[in-house]
Coordinates of C-alpha atoms in Angstrom, one line a residue:
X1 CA 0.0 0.0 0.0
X2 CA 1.8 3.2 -0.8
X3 CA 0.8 5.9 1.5
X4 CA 1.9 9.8 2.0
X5 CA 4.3 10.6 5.1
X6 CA 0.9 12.4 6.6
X7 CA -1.1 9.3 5.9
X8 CA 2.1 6.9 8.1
X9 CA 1.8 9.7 10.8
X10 CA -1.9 9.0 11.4
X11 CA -1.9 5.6 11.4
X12 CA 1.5 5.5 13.8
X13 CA 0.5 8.7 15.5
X14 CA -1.1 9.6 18.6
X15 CA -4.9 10.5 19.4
X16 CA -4.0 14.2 19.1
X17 CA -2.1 14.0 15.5
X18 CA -5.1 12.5 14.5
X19 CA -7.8 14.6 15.9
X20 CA -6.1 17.6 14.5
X21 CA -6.2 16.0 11.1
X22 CA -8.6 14.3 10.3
X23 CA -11.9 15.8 8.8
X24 CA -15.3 14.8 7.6
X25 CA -16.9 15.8 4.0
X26 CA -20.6 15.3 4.0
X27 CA -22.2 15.6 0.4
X28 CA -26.0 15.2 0.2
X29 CA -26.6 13.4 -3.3
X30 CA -30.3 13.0 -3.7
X31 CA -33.5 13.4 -1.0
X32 CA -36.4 15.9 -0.9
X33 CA -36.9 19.1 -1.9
X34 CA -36.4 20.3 1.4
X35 CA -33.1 18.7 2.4
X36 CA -31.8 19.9 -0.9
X37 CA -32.6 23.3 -0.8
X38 CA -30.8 23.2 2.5
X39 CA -27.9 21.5 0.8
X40 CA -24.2 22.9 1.9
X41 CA -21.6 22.8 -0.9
X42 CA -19.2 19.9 0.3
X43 CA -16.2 21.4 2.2
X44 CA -13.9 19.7 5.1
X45 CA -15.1 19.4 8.5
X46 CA -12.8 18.9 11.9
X47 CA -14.4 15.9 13.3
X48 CA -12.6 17.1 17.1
X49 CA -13.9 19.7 19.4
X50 CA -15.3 20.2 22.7
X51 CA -18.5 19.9 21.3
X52 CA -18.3 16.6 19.9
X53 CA -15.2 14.5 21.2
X54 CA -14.1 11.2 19.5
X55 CA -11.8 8.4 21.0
X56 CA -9.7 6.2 19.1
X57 CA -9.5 2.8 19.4
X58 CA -6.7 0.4 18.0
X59 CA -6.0 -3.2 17.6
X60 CA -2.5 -4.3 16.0
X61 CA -1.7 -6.6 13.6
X62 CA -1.8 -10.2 15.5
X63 CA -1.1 -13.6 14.9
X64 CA -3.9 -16.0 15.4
X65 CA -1.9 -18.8 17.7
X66 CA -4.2 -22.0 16.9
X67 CA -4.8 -21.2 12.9
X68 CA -1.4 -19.4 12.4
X69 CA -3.5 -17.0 10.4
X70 CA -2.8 -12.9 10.2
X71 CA -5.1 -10.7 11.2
X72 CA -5.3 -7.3 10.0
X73 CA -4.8 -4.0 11.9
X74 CA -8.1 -1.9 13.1
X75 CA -8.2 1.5 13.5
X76 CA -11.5 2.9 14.9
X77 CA -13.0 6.4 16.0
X78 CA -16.1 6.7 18.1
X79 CA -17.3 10.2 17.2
X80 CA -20.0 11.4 20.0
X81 CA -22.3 13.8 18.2
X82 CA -25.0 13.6 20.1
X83 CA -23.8 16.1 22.7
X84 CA -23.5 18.7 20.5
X85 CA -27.1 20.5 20.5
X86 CA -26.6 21.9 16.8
X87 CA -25.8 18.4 15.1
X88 CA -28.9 17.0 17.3
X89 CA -31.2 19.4 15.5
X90 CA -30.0 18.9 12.6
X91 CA -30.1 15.0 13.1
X92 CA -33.4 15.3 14.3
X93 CA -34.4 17.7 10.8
X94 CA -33.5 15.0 8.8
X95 CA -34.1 11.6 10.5
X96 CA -38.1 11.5 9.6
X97 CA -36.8 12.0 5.7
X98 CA -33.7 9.3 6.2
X99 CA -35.4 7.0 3.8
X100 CA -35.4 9.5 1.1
X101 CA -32.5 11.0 1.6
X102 CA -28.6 9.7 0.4
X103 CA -25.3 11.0 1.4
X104 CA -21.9 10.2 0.5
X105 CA -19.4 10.8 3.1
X106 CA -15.5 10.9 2.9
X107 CA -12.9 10.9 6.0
X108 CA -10.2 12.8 4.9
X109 CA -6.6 13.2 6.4
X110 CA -5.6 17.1 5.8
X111 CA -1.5 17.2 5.3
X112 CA 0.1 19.7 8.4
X113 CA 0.3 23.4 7.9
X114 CA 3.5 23.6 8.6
X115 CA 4.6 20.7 6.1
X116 CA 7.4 21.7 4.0
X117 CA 7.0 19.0 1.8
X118 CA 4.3 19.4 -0.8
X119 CA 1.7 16.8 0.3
X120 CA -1.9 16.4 -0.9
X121 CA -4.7 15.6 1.7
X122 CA -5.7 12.1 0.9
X123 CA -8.7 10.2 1.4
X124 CA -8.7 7.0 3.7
X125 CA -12.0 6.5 3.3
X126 CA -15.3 6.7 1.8
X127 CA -19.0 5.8 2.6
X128 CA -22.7 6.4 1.5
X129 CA -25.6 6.2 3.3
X130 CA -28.4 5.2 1.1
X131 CA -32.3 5.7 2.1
X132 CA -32.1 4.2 5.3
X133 CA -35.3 2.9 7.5
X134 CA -34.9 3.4 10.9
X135 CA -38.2 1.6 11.3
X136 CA -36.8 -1.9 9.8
X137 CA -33.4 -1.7 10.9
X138 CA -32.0 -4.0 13.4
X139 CA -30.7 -3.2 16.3
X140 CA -27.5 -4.3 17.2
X141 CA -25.9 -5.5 20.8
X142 CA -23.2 -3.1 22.3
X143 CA -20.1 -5.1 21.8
X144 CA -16.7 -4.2 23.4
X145 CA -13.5 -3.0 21.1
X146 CA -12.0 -6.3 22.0
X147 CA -15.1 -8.0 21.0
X148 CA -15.3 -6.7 17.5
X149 CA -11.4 -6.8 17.2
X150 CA -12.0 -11.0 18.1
X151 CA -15.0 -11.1 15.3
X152 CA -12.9 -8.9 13.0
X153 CA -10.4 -11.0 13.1
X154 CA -12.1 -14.3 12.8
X155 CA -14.0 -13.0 9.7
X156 CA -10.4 -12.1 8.1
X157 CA -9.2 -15.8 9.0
X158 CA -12.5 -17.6 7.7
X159 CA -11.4 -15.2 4.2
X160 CA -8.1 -16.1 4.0
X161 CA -8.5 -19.7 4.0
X162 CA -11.2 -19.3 1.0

């Protein structure tokens, strides 16, 4: 995987590096009239603040001792926006037109500002969320880090043996 020198400094950085960095784009691609007319052009949001803290979570690479099998490295951020009154009412604006609505998301790593090196931001990842019904979604158990690390890792052992 070829990666930018920002990109190795998040993923071997600390919780601050990364917070500082990292930033959400939000694009609304299709929904109602009146979530479109409401539409922001896309730009780069800081996903840290006071208003909305996030904790990282990481598992390393591992070794599985009884299948000998590898198990890919996790890197996970729990973004609390429920605290922050503003998203909330925005959340709760669009929830009732969630089934309508699609939006593609990207989490973007923004390069330092006081890089000397000519880097571009880069994308590590990307996501849409496509007409989603809260009413017929299923609700799923509250599992600890470890717990989807152990799952995580089965799933990638039960692959590499196919």
């Amino acid at each position: 995987m070829c990666c930018t020198a920002h990109q190795q400094r998040f993923l071997k950085g600390d919780d601050e590096y990364r917070n500082k960095h990292t930033k959400l784009v939000p694009y609304i691609v299709d929904g109602p009239l009146a979530i479109r007319m409401i539409k922001p052009k896309p730009q780069e949001f800081s996903i840290h603040g006071v208003r909305h803290p996030v904790t990282w979570h990481q598992v390393r690479k591992t070794k599985d001792s009884t299948t000998g099998c590898l198990s890919s490295a996790l890197l996970e951020c729990d973004i609390d926006v429920v605290s922050n009154p503003t998203i909330r009412k925005i959340v709760s604006m669009v929830r009732p037109h969630m089934s309508k609505i699609t939006i593609d998301l990207a989490l973007i790593v923004s390069k330092p500002k006081d890089s000397e090196v000519k880097e571009p931001s880069a994308c590590i990842g990307m996501w849409r969320v496509d007409k989603v019904d809260f009413e017929t979604c299923a609700v799923l158990p509250q599992k600890s880090v470890e717990e989807v690390a152990q799952e995580v890792k089965s799933y990638i052992a039960l692959e590499e043996q196919d």
